[in-house]
Coordinates of C-alpha atoms and ligand atoms in Angstrom, one line a residue:
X1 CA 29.1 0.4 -27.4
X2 CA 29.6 1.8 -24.0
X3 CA 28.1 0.8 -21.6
X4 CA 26.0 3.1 -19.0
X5 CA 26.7 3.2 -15.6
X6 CA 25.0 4.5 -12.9
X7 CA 25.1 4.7 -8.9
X8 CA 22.0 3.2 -8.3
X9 CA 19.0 1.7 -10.6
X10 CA 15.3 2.0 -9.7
X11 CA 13.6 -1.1 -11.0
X12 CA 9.7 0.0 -12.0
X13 CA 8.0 3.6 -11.5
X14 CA 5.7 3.2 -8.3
X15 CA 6.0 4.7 -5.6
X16 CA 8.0 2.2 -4.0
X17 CA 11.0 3.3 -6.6
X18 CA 10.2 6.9 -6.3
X19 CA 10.1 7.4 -3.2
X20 CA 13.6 5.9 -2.8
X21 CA 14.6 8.2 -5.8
X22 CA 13.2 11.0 -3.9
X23 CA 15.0 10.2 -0.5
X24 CA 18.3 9.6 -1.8
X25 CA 18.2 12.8 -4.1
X26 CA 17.8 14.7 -1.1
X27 CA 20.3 13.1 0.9
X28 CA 22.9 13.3 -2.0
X29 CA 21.8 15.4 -4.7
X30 CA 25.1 14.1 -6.5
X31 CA 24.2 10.8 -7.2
X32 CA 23.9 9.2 -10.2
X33 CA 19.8 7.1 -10.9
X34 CA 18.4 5.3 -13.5
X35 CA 14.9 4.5 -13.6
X36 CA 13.3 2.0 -15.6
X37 CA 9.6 1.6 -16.2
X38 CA 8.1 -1.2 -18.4
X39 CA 4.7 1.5 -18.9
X40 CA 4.3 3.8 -21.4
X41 CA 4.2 6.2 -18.7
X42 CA 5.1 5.4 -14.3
X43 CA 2.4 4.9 -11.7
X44 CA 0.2 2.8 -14.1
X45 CA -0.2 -0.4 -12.0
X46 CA -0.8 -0.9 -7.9
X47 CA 0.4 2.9 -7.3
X48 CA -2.2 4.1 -9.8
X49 CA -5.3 5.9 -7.8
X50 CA -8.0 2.9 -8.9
X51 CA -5.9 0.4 -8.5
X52 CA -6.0 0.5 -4.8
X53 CA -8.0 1.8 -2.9
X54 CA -6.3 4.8 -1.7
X55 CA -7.0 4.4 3.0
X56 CA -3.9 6.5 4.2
X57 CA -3.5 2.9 6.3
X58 CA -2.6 4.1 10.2
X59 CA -5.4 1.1 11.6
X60 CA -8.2 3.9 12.6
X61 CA -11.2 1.9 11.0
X62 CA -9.1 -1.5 9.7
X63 CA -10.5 -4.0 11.7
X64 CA -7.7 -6.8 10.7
X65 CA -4.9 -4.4 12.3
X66 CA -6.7 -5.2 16.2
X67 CA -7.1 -9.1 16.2
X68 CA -8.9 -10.4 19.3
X69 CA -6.2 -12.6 21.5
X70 CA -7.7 -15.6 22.6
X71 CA -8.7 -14.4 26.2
X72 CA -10.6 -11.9 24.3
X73 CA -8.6 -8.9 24.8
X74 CA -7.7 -6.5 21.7
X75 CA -4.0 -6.8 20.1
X76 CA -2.5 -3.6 19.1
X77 CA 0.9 -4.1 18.2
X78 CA 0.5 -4.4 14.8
X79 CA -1.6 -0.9 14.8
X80 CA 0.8 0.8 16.7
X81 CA 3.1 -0.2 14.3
X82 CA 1.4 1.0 11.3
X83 CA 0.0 4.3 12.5
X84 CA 3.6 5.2 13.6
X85 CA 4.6 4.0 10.3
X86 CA 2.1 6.0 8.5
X87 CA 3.3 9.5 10.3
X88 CA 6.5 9.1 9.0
X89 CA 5.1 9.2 5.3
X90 CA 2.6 12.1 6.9
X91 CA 6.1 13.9 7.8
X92 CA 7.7 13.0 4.5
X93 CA 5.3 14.1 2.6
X94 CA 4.7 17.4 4.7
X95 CA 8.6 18.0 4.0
X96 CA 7.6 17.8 0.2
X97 CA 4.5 20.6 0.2
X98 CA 7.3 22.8 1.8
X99 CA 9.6 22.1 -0.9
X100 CA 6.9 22.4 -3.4
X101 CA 7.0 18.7 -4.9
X102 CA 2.8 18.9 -5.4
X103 CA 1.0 22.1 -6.8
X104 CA -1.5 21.4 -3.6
X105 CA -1.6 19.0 -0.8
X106 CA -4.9 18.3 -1.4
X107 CA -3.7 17.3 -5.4
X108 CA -2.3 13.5 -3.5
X109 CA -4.6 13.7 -0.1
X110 CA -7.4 14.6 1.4
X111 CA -9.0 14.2 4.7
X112 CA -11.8 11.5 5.0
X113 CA -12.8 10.6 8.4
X114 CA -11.8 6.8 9.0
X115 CA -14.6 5.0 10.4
X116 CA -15.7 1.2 11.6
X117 CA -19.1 0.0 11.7
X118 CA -20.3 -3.3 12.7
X119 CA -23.5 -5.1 13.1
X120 CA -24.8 -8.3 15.3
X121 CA -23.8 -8.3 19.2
X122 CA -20.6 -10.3 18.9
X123 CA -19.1 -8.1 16.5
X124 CA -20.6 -4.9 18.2
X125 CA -18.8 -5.9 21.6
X126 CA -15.2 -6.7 19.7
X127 CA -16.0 -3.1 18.5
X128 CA -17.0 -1.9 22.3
X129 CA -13.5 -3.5 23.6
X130 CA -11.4 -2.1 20.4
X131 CA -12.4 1.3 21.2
X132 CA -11.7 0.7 24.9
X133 CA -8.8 -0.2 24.4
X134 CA -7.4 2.2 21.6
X135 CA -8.7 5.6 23.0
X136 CA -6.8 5.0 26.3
X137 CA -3.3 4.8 23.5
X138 CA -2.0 8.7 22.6
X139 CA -1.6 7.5 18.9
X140 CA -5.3 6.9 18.9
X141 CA -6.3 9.0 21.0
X142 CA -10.2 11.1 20.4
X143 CA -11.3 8.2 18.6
X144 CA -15.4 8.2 19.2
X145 CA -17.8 5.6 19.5
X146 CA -21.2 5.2 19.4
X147 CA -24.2 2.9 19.1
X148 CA -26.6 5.4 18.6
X149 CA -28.6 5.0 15.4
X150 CA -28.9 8.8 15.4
X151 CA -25.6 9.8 15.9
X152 CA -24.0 7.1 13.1
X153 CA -26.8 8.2 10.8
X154 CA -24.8 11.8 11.4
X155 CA -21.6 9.9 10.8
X156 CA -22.3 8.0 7.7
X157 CA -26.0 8.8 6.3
X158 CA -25.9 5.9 3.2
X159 CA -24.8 3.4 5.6
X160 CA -27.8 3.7 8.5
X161 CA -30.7 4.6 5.3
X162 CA -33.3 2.3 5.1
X163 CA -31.5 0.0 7.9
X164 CA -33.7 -1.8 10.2
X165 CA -33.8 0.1 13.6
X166 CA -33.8 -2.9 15.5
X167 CA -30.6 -4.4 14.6
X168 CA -27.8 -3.4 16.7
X169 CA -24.8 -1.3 15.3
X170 CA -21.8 0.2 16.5
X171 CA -19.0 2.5 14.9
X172 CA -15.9 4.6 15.7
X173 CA -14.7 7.3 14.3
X174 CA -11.2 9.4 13.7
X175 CA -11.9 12.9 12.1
X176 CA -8.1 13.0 10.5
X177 CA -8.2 10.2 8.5
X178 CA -7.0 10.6 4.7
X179 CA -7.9 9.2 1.8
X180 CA -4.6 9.2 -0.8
X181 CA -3.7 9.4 -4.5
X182 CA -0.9 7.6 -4.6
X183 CA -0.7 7.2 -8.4
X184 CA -0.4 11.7 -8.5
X185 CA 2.5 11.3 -5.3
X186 CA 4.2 8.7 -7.9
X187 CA 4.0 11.3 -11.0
X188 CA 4.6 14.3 -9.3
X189 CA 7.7 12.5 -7.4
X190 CA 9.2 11.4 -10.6
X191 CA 8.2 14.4 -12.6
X192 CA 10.2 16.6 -10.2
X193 CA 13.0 13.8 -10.0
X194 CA 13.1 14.1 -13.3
X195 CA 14.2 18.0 -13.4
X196 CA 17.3 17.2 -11.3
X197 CA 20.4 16.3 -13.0
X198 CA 21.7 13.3 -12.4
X199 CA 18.1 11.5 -13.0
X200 CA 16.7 9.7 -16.1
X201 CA 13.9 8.3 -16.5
X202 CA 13.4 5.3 -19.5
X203 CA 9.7 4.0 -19.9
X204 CA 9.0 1.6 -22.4
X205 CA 12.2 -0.6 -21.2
X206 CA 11.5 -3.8 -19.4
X207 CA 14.9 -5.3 -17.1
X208 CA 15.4 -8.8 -18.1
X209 CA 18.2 -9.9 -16.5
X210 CA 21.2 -9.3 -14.1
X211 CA 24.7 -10.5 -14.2
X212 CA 27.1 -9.9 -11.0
X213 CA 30.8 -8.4 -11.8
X214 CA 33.6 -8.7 -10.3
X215 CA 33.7 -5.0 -8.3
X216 CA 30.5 -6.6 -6.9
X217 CA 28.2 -4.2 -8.9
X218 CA 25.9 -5.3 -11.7
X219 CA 25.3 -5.5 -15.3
X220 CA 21.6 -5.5 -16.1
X221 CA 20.1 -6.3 -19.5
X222 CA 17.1 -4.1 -20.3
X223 CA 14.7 -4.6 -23.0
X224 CA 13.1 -1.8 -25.0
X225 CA 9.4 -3.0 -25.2
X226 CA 8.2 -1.8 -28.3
X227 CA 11.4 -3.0 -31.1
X228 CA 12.8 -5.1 -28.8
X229 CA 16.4 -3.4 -28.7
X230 CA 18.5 -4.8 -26.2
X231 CA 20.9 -2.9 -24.1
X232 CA 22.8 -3.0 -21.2
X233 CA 23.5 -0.9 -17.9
X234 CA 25.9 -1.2 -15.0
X235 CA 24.7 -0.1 -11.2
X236 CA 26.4 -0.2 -7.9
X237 CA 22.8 -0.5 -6.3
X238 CA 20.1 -1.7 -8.1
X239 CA 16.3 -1.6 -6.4
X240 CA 13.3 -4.1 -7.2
X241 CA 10.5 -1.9 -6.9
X242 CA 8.6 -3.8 -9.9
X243 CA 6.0 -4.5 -7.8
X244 CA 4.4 -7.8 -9.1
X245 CA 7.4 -8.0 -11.3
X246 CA 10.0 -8.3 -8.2
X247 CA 9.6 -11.6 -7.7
X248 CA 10.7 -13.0 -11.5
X249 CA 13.4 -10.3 -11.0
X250 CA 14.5 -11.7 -8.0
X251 CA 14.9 -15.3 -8.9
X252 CA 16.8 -13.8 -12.4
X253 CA 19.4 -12.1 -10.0
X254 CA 20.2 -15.4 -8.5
X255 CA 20.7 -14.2 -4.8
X256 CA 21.0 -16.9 -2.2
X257 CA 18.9 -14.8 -0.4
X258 CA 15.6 -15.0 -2.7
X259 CA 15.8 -18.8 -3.1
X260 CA 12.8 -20.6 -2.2
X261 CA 9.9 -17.6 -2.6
X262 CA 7.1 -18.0 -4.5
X263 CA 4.5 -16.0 -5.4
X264 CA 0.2 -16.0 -5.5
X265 CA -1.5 -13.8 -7.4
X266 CA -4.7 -12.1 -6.3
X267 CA -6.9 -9.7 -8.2
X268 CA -9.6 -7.5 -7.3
X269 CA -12.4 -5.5 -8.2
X270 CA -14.5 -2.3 -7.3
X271 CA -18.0 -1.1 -7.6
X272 CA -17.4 2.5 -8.4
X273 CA -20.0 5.3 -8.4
X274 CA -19.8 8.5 -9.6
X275 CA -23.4 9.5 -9.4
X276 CA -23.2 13.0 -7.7
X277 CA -26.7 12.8 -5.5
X278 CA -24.9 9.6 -3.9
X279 CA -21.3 10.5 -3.8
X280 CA -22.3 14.0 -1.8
X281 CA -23.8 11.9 0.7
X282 CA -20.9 10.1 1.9
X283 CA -17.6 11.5 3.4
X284 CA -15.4 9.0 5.0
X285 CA -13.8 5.4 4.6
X286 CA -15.9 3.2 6.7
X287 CA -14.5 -0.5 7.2
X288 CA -16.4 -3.3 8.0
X289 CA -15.3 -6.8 9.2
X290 CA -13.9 -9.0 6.6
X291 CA -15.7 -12.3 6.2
X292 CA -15.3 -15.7 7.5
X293 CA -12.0 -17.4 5.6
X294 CA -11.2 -14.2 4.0
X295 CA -7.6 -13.1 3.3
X296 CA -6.9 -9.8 5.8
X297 CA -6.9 -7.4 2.2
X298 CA -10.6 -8.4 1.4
X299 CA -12.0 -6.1 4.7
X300 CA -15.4 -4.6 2.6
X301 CA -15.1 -0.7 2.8
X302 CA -17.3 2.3 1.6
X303 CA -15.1 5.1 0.8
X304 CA -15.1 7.8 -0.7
X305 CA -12.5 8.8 -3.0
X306 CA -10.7 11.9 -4.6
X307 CA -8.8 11.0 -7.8
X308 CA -7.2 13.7 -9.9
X309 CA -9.8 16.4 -8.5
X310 CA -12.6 14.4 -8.9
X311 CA -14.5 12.5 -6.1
X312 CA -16.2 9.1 -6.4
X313 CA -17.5 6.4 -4.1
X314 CA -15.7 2.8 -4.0
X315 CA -17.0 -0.6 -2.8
X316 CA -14.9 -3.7 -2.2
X317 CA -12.6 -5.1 -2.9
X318 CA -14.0 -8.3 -4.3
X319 CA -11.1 -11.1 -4.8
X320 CA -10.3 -12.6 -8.3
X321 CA -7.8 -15.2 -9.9
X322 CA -5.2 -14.6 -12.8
X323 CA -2.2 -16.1 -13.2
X324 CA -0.5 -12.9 -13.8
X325 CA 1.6 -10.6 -11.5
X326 CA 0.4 -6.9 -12.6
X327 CA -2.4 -5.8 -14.2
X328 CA -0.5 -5.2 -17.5
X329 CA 1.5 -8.7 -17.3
X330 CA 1.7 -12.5 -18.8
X331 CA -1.0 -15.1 -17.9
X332 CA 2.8 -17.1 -18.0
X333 CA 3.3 -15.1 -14.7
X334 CA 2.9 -18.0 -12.4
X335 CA 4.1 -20.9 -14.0
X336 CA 7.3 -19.2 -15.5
X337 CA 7.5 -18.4 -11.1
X338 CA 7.7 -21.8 -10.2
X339 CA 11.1 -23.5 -9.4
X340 CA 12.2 -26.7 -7.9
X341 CA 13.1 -24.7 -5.1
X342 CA 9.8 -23.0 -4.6
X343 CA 7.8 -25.8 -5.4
X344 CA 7.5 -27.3 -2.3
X345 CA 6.7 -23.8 0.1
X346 CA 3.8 -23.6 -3.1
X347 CA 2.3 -27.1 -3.0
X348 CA 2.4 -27.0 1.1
X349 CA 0.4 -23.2 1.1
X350 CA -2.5 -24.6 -2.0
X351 CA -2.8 -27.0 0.3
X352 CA -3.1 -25.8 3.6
X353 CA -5.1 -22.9 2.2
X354 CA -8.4 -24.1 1.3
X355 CA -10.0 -21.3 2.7
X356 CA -8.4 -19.3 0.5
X357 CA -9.3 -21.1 -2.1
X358 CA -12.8 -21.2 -1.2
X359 CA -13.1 -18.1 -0.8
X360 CA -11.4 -16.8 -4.2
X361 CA -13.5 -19.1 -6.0
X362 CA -16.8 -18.1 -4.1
X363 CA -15.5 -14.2 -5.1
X364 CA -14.9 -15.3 -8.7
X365 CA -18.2 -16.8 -9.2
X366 CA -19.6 -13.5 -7.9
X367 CA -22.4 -11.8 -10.5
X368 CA -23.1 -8.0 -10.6
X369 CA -26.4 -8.5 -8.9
X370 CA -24.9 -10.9 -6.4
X371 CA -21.7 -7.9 -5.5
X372 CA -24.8 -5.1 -5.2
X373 CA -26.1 -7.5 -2.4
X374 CA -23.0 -7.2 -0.8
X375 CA -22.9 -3.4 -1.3
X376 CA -26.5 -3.6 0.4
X377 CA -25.3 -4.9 3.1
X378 CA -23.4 -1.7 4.2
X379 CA -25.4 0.8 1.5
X380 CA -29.1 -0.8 2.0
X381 CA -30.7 1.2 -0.5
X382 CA -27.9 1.4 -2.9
X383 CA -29.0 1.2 -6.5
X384 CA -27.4 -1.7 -9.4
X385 CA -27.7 1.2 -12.4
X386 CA -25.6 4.1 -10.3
X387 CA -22.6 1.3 -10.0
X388 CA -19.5 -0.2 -12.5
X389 CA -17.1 -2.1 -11.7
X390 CA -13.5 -1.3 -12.1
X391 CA -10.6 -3.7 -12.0
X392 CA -8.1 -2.7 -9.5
X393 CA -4.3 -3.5 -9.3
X394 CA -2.9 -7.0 -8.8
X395 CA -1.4 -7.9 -5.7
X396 CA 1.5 -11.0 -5.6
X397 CA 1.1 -12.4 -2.1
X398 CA 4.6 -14.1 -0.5
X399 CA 5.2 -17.8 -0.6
X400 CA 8.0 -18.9 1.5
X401 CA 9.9 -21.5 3.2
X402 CA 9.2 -22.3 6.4
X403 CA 11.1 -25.0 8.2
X404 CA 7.7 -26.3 10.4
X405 CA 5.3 -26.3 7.9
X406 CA 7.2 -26.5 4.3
X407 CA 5.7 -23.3 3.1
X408 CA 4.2 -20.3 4.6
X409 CA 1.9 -17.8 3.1
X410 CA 2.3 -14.1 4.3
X411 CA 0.0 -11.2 3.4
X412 CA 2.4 -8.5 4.4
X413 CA 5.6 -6.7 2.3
X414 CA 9.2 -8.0 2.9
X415 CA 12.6 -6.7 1.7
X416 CA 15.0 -9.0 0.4
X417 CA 18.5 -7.8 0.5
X418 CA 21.8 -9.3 -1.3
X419 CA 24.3 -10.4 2.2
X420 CA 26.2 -7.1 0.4
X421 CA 23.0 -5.2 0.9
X422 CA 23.6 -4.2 -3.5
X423 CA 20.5 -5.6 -4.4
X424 CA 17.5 -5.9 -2.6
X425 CA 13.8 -6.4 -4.1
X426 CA 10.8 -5.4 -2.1
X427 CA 7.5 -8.5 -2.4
X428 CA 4.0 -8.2 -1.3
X429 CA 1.8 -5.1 -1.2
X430 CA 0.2 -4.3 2.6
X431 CA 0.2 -2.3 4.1
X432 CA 1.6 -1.0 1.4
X433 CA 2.2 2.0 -0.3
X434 CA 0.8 4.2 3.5
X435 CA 4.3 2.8 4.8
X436 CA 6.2 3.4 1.8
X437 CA 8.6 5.8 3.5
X438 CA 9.3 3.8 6.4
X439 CA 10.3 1.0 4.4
X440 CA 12.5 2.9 1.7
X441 CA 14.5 5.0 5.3
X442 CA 15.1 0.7 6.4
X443 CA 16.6 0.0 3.1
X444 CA 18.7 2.9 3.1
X445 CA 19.4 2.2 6.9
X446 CA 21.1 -1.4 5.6
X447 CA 22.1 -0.4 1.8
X448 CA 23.9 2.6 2.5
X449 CA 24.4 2.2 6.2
X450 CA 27.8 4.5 6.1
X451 CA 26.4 7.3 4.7
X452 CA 22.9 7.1 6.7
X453 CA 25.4 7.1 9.8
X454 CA 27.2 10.0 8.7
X455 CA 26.4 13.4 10.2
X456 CA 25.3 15.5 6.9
X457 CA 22.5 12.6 6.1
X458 CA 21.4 12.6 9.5
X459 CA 20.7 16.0 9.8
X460 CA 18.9 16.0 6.3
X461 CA 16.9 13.2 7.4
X462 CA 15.5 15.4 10.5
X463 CA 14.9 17.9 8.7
X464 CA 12.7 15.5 6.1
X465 CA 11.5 13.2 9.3
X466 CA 11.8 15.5 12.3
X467 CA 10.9 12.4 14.4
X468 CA 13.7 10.3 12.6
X469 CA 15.3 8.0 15.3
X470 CA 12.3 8.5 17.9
X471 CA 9.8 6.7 19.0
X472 CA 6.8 8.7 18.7
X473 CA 4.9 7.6 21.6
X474 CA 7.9 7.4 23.8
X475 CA 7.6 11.3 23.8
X476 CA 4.1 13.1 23.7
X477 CA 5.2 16.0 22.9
X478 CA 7.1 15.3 20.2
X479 CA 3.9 13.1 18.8
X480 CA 1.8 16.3 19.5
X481 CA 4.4 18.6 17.9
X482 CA 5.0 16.7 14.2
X483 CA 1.1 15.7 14.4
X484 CA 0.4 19.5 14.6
X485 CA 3.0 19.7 11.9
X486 CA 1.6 17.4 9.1
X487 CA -2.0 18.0 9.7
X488 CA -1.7 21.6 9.0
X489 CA 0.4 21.0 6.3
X490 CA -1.1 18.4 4.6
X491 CA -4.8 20.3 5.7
X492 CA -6.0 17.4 7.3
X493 CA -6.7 19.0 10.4
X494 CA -10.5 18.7 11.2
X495 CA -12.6 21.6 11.1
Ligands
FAD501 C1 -6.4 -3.8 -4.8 C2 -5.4 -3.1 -4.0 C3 -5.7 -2.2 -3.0 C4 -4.7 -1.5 -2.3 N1 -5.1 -0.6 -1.3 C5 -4.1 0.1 -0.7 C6 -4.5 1.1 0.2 O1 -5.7 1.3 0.5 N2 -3.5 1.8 0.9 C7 -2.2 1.5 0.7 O2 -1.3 2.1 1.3 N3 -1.8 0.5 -0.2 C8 -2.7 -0.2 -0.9 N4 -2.4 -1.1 -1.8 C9 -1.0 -1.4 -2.0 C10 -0.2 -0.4 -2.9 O3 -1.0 -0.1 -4.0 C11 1.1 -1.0 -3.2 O4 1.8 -1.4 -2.1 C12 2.0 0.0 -3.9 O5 1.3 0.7 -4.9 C13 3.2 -0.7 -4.5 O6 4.0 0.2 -5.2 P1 5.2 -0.4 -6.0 O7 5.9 0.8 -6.5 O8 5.9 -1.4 -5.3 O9 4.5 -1.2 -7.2 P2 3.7 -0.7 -8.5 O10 3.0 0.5 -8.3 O11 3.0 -1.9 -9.1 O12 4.9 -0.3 -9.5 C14 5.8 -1.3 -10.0 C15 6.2 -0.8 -11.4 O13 7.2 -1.7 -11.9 C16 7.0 -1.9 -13.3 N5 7.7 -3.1 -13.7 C17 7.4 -4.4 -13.4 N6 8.3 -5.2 -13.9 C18 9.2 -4.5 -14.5 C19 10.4 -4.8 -15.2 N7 10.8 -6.0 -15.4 N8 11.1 -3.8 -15.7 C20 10.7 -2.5 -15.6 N9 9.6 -2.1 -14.9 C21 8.9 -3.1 -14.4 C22 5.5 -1.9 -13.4 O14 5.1 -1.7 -14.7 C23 5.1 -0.9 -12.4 O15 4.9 0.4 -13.0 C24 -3.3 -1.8 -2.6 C25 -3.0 -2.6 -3.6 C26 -4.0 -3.3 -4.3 C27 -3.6 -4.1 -5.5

C-alpha cells in the first residue's frame, strides 16, 4: 500500500488548523495539506459558536487583562498585547471579505459594543483608574465612562432595571467591539480550503500516533473512527491543532520538548436566552469582575450573541469538572495524561491550587435557581423560565514544570515546537481563538522561517497583514489607517 505523503498535516478542524491552512495556502498555493478531523464534520468543539463565548478579545470590557499592581496603579501590558493581537486577526480577516472567503462579514462578526460594569466603591474606583489610564493609550482610545445611572441605563437597559438607585455603579464603554462566530470562520475557512487543489480534508479519522524517519519528517498512524481502518501518512510538517486533544498527541510524538506537561480539564456552562422581548433589549458584551479565587476565564458576562443569523443572549461561564479534554472525548482523558514525568508539576499545582478547587466545586454544586441568582446579580429582573443552559466547549488548562515551585499552572496558550521546528502542538485555549492569527504568523515565523524571510512571502503577508512587522502604536497613522481599514470592512464601524 503506498503510503500518502504530504507537505504539511493539520491535526484537528478548528480554527487553530484552519487558519494555518488558510495562511500557508496563500503564501504558497503549491503546497501540499492534509487535514484530519476526528468530527463528523470540523469546527464542532471549542471553535464551534456555543461553545465559547464568542468576545472578539482586544481587553475593552475584560477586567482580568488590567490587573491592579500593588501600588494600585493599572497594568496594561498584557492588553496592549492582546488588542494589538486581535487587529492582526481584524486585518486577516478583512483580507478574506476582499477575497470573498465569507458570503458576508457580518455571517462570522458583528459589532457589539464591549462594555464593563461594576458595583461597590472599591471596585468602582479600580474602574475610575482603568479608564484613566486606558483612554490616555491610542489603542484604547474613546473609551467612555460613566457613573451615571441614566446614562448606563442608555448603555445597557437589563443591567440598571429594577437595580437599587443607591448603590454605586460604574461602566466603560467601546462602541467597536465585536462579538464572533468563530465556528462559521472555521467552516467557511476550510470549505474554501477545500476547493483549492492541493487540500484534503478527512473527517471521521482520529491520529493515533507518530513515528520519526530518518529524513526527519513523520509517519503518522491515523484511525478511521467509525470501522476502525488503520492507515498511515507521511508529512514534512505536521500541526497539533487538536485542541484538547494536543496534549495526548504531544506526549505520543515523544518530543524532548513536550516532556513534563500536563494537562486540567475545565468545563463550562451557559444560561442561554432566546426569548425575543429580552434579547432586543440588550446589545453589547458587558463584563463584570470575576469572583474571589476564580480562574481569570470565569469573568461573568452578559452578551449578546449572533450565531448563524440568529441572535441570542448568554450568561456565564459557570466552571464544571470532567476528566475529559473536549466535549466529544474519553472520561480516560486525564488519567491516560498522566506520566511519571508530569506527575510531579500535577501533584504540586492540585496542591497549591485550592482555590481552584474550591471554586470548581462551589461551581459544580451550582443549581439552576442558584445560577439565575447569579444572572440577577447583573440582569435583576431576569426571569428562571426565559433561560437554558447550554454546555460550552472544554478547555485543557497547561500544567508544567517549573524549577521553583515543581509545577506551574498557566491559563494562557503556548506553542510547543520540535528543536527542528517539524512539529509543533499548540495547548491551552485564552485568549484564544481572537489571537488565532497572530499565533499561526509566529509558527510560521519559526517553522518555515526561510521562506517567511523570503521576499515573495513577505510581500503576500503585507498584503494579508498590512501592518505585518510593525508595531501598531509605534506609528498612529498607520494604527488609524488599518483601523479605518478593518472596521469598514468588517462593518464594525459605529454608527
Ligand atoms: C467556554 C469557552 C469560552 C471561550 N471563549 C472565547 C472567547 O470569547 N473568545 C475567544 O477568542 N476564544 C474563546 N475561547 C477559546 C477558543 O474557543 C479556542 O481557543 C479555540 O476555539 C481553539 O481552537 P482549536 O482549533 O485549537 O481547537 P478546537 O476548536 O477544539 O478544534 C480542535 C479539533 O481537533 C479535533 N481533534 C482532537 N483530537 C484529534 C485527533 N487525535 N485526531 C484528529 N482530530 C482531533 C477535535 O475534534 C476538534 O475539532 C473559549 C473557549 C471555551 C472552552
Amino acid at each position: 500500500m503506498a503510503v500518502k505523503s504530504v507537505d504539511v498535516l493539520l491535526v484537528g478542524g478548528g480554527v487553530m488548523s484552519a487558519t494555518l491552512g488558510v495562511l500557508l495556502k496563500q503564501l504558497e498555493p503549491s503546497i501540499n495539506i492534509l487535514m484530519i478531523e476526528r468530527n463528523e464534520k470540523v469546527g464542532l468543539e471549542s471553535s464551534d459558536g456555543w461553545n465559547n463565548a464568542g468576545t472578539g478579545h482586544a481587553a475593552y470590557c475584560e477586567l482580568n487583562y488590567t490587573p491592579e499592581r500593588p501600588d494600585g496603579s493599572i497594568d496594561m501590558d498584557k492588553a496592549v498585547s492582546i488588542n494589538s493581537a486581535f487587529e492582526i486577526s481584524l486585518q486577516f480577516w478583512s483580507y478574506l471579505v476582499n477575497k470573498g472567503f465569507f458570503p458576508d462579514p457580518q455571517h462570522f462578526i458583528n459589532r457589539t459594543p464591549h462594555q464593563s460594569f461594576v458595583w461597590g466603591e472599591d471596585n468602582v474606583e479600580f474602574l475610575r483608574k482603568r479608564h484613566a489610564a486606558m483612554s490616555q493609550h491610542p489603542l484604547f482610545a474613546g473609551m467612555e465612562y460613566s457613573e451615571d445611572p441614566a446614562v448606563l441605563a442608555s448603555w445597557m437597559p437589563l443591567i440598571m432595571d429594577g437595580r437599587d438607585p443607591g448603590e454605586k455603579v460604574a461602566g466603560t464603554r467601546v462602541l467597536h467591539g465585536a462579538d464572533v462566530d468563530f465556528g462559521s470562520i472555521t467552516r467557511d475557512l476550510i470549505y474554501n480550503l477545500a476547493k483549492q487543489p492541493g487540500f484534503e480534508l478527512l473527517v471521521s479519522h482520529e491520529v493515533k500516533g507518530f513515528k520519526r524517519l530518518d529524513d526527519q519528517s513523520w509517519s503518522v498512524t491515523i484511525r478511521e473512527t467509525i470501522q476502525g481502518k488503520v492507515d498511515r501518512v507521511q508529512s514534512k510538517f505536521v500541526f497539533l491543532g487538536a485542541g484538547g486533544g494536543s496534549l495526548p498527541l504531544l506526549q505520543a510524538a515523544g518530543i524532548e520538548e513536550g516532556v513534563g506537561y500536563g494537562g486540567f480539564p475545565v468545563s463550562g456552562q451557559w444560561l442561554v436566552c432566546k426569548k425575543p422581548e429580552v434579547v432586543e433589549r440588550h446589545s453589547a458584551k458587558v463584563y463584570g469582575k470575576a469572583p474571589l479565587g476564580a480562574p481569570p476565564m470565569s469573568v461573568p458576562h452578559l452578551d449578546t450573541r449572533v450565531i448563524d443569523g440568529e441572535k441570542a443572549l448568554l450568561f456565564g461561564p459557570f466552571a464544571g469538572f470532567t476528566t475529559k479534554f473536549l466535549k466529544q472525548g474519553s472520561f480516560l482523558d486525564l488519567i491516560k495524561s498522566i506520566r511519571f514525568n508530569n506527575l510531579v508539576p500535577m501533584m504540586r499545582v492540585g496542591i497549591r491550587h485550592t482555590d481552584l478547587t474550591r471554586y470548581l466545586i462551589s461551581e459544580v454544586m451550582l443549581s439552576t435557581e442558584d445560577r439565575i441568582e447569579c444572572l440577577r446579580s447583573y440582569y435583576p429582573q431576569a426571569q428562571l423560565d426565559d433561560w437554558q443552559l447550554a454546555i460550552a466547549g472544554q478547555r485543557v488548562q497547561i500544567i508544567k514544570k517549573d524549577k521553583k515551585l515543581g509545577g506551574k499552572l498557566e491559563f494562557g496558550t503556548e506553542v510547543i515546537r520540535s528543536a527542528d521546528g517539524s512539529l509543533v502542538a499548540l495547548l491551552g485555549a485564552s485568549p484564544g481563538a481572537s489571537t488565532a492569527v497572530e499565533t499561526m504568523i509566529g509558527i510560521l515565523e519559526t517553522s518555515f522561517a526561510k521562506e517567511m524571510a523570503s521576499e515573495a512571502w513577505l510581500e503576500k503577508l503585507r498584503d494579508m497583514v498590512p501592518s505585518y512587522g510593525q508595531v501598531l502604536v509605534d506609528d498612529l497613522e498607520l494604527l488609524k489607517r488599518v483601523r479605518d481599514y478593518t472596521l469598514t470592512t468588517l462593518k464594525l464601524t459605529p454608527p
